[in-house]
Amino acid sequence: MTKHAPNLKAQKIAGGVATDQRHDSAHKHVRGTAVYIDDMPESSGTLHGCLGLSTATHATITSMDLSAVRAAPGVVDVLTAKDVPGENDISPTGRHDEPVLADGKVQFFGQPIFCVIAETREQARRATRLAKVEYKELPFVTDIGVLDPRKDKLVTPPLTLKRGDASAAIKQAPRRLKGKMRIGGQDHFYLEGQIAMAIPGEDQDVTIYSSTQHPSEVQHMVSHALGVPSHAVTVEIRRMGGGFGGKETQGNQFAVLAAIAAKKHHRAVKIRPDRDDDMIATGKRHDFLVDYEVGFDDDGNILGVDFMFAARCGFSADLSGPVTDRALFHCDNTYFWPAVHAQSAPLYTNTVSNTAFRGFGGPQGMVGAERVIDEVAFAVGKDPLEIRKKNFYGTSDRNVTPYHQTVEDNIIHRIVAELEASSDYARRRRTIEAFNANSRFIKRGLALTPVKFGISFTATHYNQAGALVHVYTDGSVHLNHGGTEMGQGLYVKVAQVVAEEFQIDLDQVKITATTTGKVPNTSATAASSGSDLNGMAAQNAARQIKERLTNFAAEKYQVPRDQMLFLPNRVRIGNQEIAFADLVRQAYMDRIQLSAAGFYKTPKIHWDRDKGEGRPFYYFAYGASCSEVSVDTLTGEYMVERTDILHETGRSLNRAIDLGQVEGGFIQGMGWLTTEELWWDDKGRLRTHAPSTYKIPLASDRPKIFNVTLADWPEVSEPTVHRSKAVGEPPFPLGMSVLHALSDAVASVAGHRICPRLDPPATPERVLMAIERLKGEAKTGT
């Protein structure tokens, strides 16, 4: 941000809270001057690493001849499991089930078994191909479709949620049905891949530059692997080129290996895998198989539901426990299930261990809920939107979730009503019906889907944050906190909070890189809690300094404290005004501390996992989207004609940033549910491991008409930073409207009499198969 002399007569500061400010690095992104880890100047003698990946899916290693690798040009070292000086484990939950490098046994195709350290990256890459590894194959399973979620191996204990007697409610209901759906996974496809650079220091010290959402976890993993205390490891990250959850735990391996090599050879070491290796060796969004049974009446009122959410978790636990928990937490979406039973099954498979991804299991739970709504709507012959509204949570009753938290802030009725009106849903529904009646091959579909997303880490101890604020004698401010910037605008939002607190222009606040050397024991930047937690911690630090300045001025100028007022870039003390910087200089000369460590912990939340009861979420964020599509019934190809979104962020800290998050979240969610398909062959090899085989949405895939609005009337029922709401994950499931619009178009080929059961990702191939299946069922009457 360009510095300028503060305007001492301004009526309002430049860049405070609730003003539209550009992302602090936006101009650098456009110009290509934003510095990422691979852009940092390399110190003389920097070495480069490359992972050697297994070519067996499940096997014991009978021999591993690395002599040709070690003899290859430029190779300095080849690390194996025995070269890990401390603990050969990077499991984030402490289950000790995920080795840094496989030791004697591999559990998925592409598991890292050695790491080449060479003078150049190209030399390291070429050398990995010279390894001669022999395996004794073991039985393996890669597809959860062949597993029994109640009998087969789990990577972590399952969760059960229940309220009422779902079995009895379903059995006694006038109507009931059951079904199964498959929900696909998703690769993070961050633009900047995984990367770490380690700089050795004296004694035990090492500094790690890691593209990570969780610097403290990287710090702990490196310290455990090196066998040194955490204080010897400093982790720093200024920005990531995207994360989406894929850098919450997955950066650990690269940082640990770089650190081991750096300390061993006393040289800087950088590891940046190819996109192929990155996609093969790192975890994805969990794909799920969902079994559901629902009881309902002839009007479409749902009386009881029973869910089983079975997830492909991979070979280790990673974050699969909390991910599958959150899927259950969102199996209600915006709906009140009078009686409900829901169970998770985090299944072991011989595939890469799946991990966090934007929404953290919540979107999969919502997709399951929306399938149930669709099933009931088709069964009773009503518009799915009517069934959705009929089963919404209430405000004073019908408002208890399956995990026994009372929904106290429900605004979904108004959100949906406003979107239904602004999108002209009813008229367009009639227009589409007429269009389809007169169009032989092109069919259109329309759907409006709601979102209720719980905000907080379900692991209660993660709901805390720290910040460090310095005020310098010229009145400028240095800000550091535990949150990480991955393009979502967290840094500028927290800076706006600090600027607002001191009443100084935003460009007087210096945004600095996140480092474990300034703020310790941080939580991951995840669960949409970055602004909530770090904003409050930074505000707390700023208020401590303001309190000291107020006490100092009151004593120095002999005025009551209530006659002290922070105005834009200045301070009123009694009847006089002085520049903020002048007050700071005076305080310094009087030896007033101008630095503070802030802290915040989310109140009110608690969770008893054994009982399946508690208040895991501080509040809920709400939104809705309405999408229209056109489908070619001869090919299955489709286009998104229009999308209207109404989403709420409380009193937004920065509407420009929040709009970008809503737009991007929707597009990413749409991609997950339509074009992004992960495919493993019968040998357990991931075949969609590059842009050539894995299709993320392009700019041309965005809706032709794209109307995104932030609701300006909602207010958070709980005290949050300036009464704002989280905006990282809640918009992601808005993409469900595209899936259901496609389903609506498919249903038209059979007169909307049969539920299409269109499973995501709804690729053109799947759409075409669903069309042909429905045509066949319509003919036979099945």
Coordinates of C-alpha atoms in Angstrom, one line a residue, residues 13-14 16 475-477 498-509 567-570 580:
I13 CA -10.2 7.2 7.9
A14 CA -9.1 5.8 4.5
G16 CA -11.5 1.3 7.6
G475 CA 2.5 6.4 14.3
S476 CA 2.8 3.5 11.9
V477 CA 1.7 0.1 13.0
V498 CA -6.6 -2.6 13.4
A499 CA -6.9 0.6 11.3
E500 CA -10.4 1.1 12.6
E501 CA -9.4 0.5 16.2
F502 CA -6.7 3.1 16.1
Q503 CA -8.6 5.4 13.7
I504 CA -5.6 5.6 11.3
D505 CA -5.6 5.2 7.5
L506 CA -5.2 1.6 6.3
D507 CA -1.8 2.4 4.6
Q508 CA -0.4 3.2 8.1
V509 CA -0.8 -0.5 9.0
L567 CA -10.6 10.6 15.7
P568 CA -9.4 10.0 12.1
N569 CA -5.6 10.1 12.3
R570 CA -5.7 12.3 15.4
F580 CA -2.0 10.2 16.5

